[in-house]
Amino acid sequence: DVQLQASGGGLAQAGGSLRLSCRTSGFTFDDSFITWFRQAPGKEREGVACISNIELTTFYTDSVRGRFTISSESNKNTVYLQMNDLKPEDTAVYYCATSEILSSWPNFRPYEYPSWGQGTQVTVSS
């Protein structure tokens, strides 16, 4: 049973930091791709950052590159998203998702990810 649990969201001021965690179980962590998505009210879900646990390569969407860092801790089956220099436009529900196969890499297509966590709310004030 594949499970992902996102946590670490909360309230932050512009310029502040938060660290999100995605704790996983039920699959071979080191053979997986894991991606953070976010969805703001009235907007489509968008990819934020992704990591290949096979080759430990990462990719970021342009709006967060240089501010966010995705990383894996293999012995805990956990992926993190360190978010620095937060902006109000980062406000969204953040989801982690995983797949063991993708049509391309990097990949921010939500429909290619069969397993999802429940999401965690991030709110950034001005």
Tab-separated table of C-alpha atoms in Angstrom:
chain	number	residue	atom	x	y	z
A	1	ASP	CA	0.000	0.000	0.000
A	2	VAL	CA	1.734	3.160	-1.237
A	3	GLN	CA	1.400	6.016	1.232
A	4	LEU	CA	2.730	9.568	1.311
A	5	GLN	CA	2.204	12.049	4.121
A	6	ALA	CA	2.977	15.726	3.611
A	7	SER	CA	3.611	17.912	6.636
A	8	GLY	CA	5.372	21.090	7.723
A	9	GLY	CA	3.112	23.730	6.247
A	10	GLY	CA	1.943	26.742	8.178
A	11	LEU	CA	2.020	30.512	8.307
A	12	ALA	CA	5.082	32.517	7.325
A	13	GLN	CA	5.894	36.115	6.563
A	14	ALA	CA	7.354	37.225	3.258
A	15	GLY	CA	11.066	36.516	3.313
A	16	GLY	CA	10.688	33.707	5.832
A	17	SER	CA	11.323	29.981	5.554
A	18	LEU	CA	9.497	26.687	5.966
A	19	ARG	CA	10.561	23.075	5.500
A	20	LEU	CA	8.038	20.569	4.190
A	21	SER	CA	8.406	16.822	4.684
A	22	CYS	CA	6.987	13.958	2.629
A	23	ARG	CA	7.159	10.706	4.589
A	24	THR	CA	6.612	7.650	2.393
A	25	SER	CA	6.073	3.902	2.653
A	26	GLY	CA	4.902	0.959	0.568
A	27	PHE	CA	7.305	1.208	-2.368
A	28	THR	CA	11.000	1.068	-3.198
A	29	PHE	CA	12.040	4.599	-2.325
A	30	ASP	CA	15.408	4.496	-4.117
A	31	ASP	CA	13.763	3.443	-7.408
A	32	SER	CA	11.227	6.269	-7.437
A	33	PHE	CA	10.623	9.778	-8.716
A	34	ILE	CA	9.063	12.155	-6.181
A	35	THR	CA	7.648	15.565	-7.044
A	36	TRP	CA	6.216	18.461	-5.050
A	37	PHE	CA	3.171	20.106	-6.613
A	38	ARG	CA	1.155	23.069	-5.357
A	39	GLN	CA	-2.309	24.415	-6.016
A	40	ALA	CA	-3.514	27.898	-5.134
A	41	PRO	CA	-7.221	28.811	-5.029
A	42	GLY	CA	-8.582	29.274	-8.537
A	43	LYS	CA	-5.369	28.084	-10.199
A	44	GLU	CA	-4.287	24.831	-11.799
A	45	ARG	CA	-1.982	22.446	-10.008
A	46	GLU	CA	1.636	23.141	-10.905
A	47	GLY	CA	4.873	21.296	-10.399
A	48	VAL	CA	7.326	22.917	-7.994
A	49	ALA	CA	10.312	20.604	-7.613
A	50	CYS	CA	11.127	17.010	-8.475
A	51	ILE	CA	13.823	14.543	-7.551
A	52	SER	CA	14.939	11.289	-9.087
A	53	ASN	CA	15.948	8.996	-6.249
A	54	ILE	CA	17.564	6.735	-8.848
A	55	GLU	CA	20.238	9.213	-9.936
A	56	LEU	CA	19.679	11.941	-7.289
A	57	THR	CA	18.995	14.599	-9.884
A	58	THR	CA	16.660	17.533	-9.210
A	59	PHE	CA	14.670	20.098	-11.155
A	60	TYR	CA	12.720	23.235	-10.209
A	61	THR	CA	10.096	25.406	-11.790
A	62	ASP	CA	11.426	28.855	-12.692
A	63	SER	CA	9.474	30.721	-10.012
A	64	VAL	CA	11.152	28.847	-7.131
A	65	ARG	CA	14.597	28.102	-8.528
A	66	GLY	CA	17.243	29.534	-6.214
A	67	ARG	CA	14.824	29.776	-3.279
A	68	PHE	CA	13.607	26.173	-2.801
A	69	THR	CA	15.665	23.001	-2.379
A	70	ILE	CA	14.364	19.439	-2.712
A	71	SER	CA	16.302	16.611	-1.070
A	72	SER	CA	15.939	12.958	-0.073
A	73	GLU	CA	16.860	11.127	3.109
A	74	SER	CA	16.896	7.526	1.957
A	75	ASN	CA	17.188	5.867	5.378
A	76	LYS	CA	13.958	7.605	6.436
A	77	ASN	CA	12.127	7.237	3.082
A	78	THR	CA	11.485	10.967	3.275
A	79	VAL	CA	11.725	13.845	0.801
A	80	TYR	CA	12.034	17.442	1.979
A	81	LEU	CA	11.298	20.802	0.423
A	82	GLN	CA	13.258	23.620	2.034
A	83	MET	CA	11.540	26.889	1.127
A	84	ASN	CA	13.489	30.110	1.685
A	85	ASP	CA	12.702	33.731	0.832
A	86	LEU	CA	9.001	32.947	0.740
A	87	LYS	CA	6.692	35.205	-1.232
A	88	PRO	CA	2.910	35.699	-0.990
A	89	GLU	CA	2.534	34.026	-4.378
A	90	ASP	CA	3.914	30.826	-2.825
A	91	THR	CA	0.651	30.500	-0.872
A	92	ALA	CA	-0.943	27.180	-1.856
A	93	VAL	CA	-1.655	23.646	-0.763
A	94	TYR	CA	1.522	21.647	-1.357
A	95	TYR	CA	1.279	17.988	-2.368
A	96	CYS	CA	3.930	15.318	-2.808
A	97	ALA	CA	3.476	12.602	-5.406
A	98	THR	CA	5.466	9.611	-6.587
A	99	SER	CA	5.854	7.307	-9.556
A	100	GLU	CA	8.297	4.570	-10.492
A	101	ILE	CA	8.045	5.330	-14.213
A	102	LEU	CA	7.612	8.571	-16.171
A	103	SER	CA	7.425	9.322	-19.884
A	104	SER	CA	10.127	11.989	-19.555
A	105	TRP	CA	12.408	13.635	-17.009
A	106	PRO	CA	11.934	16.132	-15.473
A	107	ASN	CA	8.190	15.666	-15.363
A	108	PHE	CA	5.562	18.015	-13.914
A	109	ARG	CA	2.507	16.308	-15.434
A	110	PRO	CA	0.168	15.451	-12.528
A	111	TYR	CA	-1.570	12.654	-14.434
A	112	GLU	CA	1.682	10.698	-14.663
A	113	TYR	CA	1.851	10.316	-10.878
A	114	PRO	CA	-0.404	7.553	-9.515
A	115	SER	CA	0.192	8.141	-5.790
A	116	TRP	CA	-0.369	11.351	-3.829
A	117	GLY	CA	-0.150	12.649	-0.309
A	118	GLN	CA	-2.940	14.614	1.343
A	119	GLY	CA	-1.317	18.032	1.030
A	120	THR	CA	-0.207	20.663	3.519
A	121	GLN	CA	-1.237	24.326	3.541
A	122	VAL	CA	1.397	27.038	3.149
A	123	THR	CA	0.290	30.634	3.700
A	124	VAL	CA	2.681	33.554	3.226
A	125	SER	CA	1.663	37.023	4.376
A	126	SER	CA	2.918	40.318	2.972
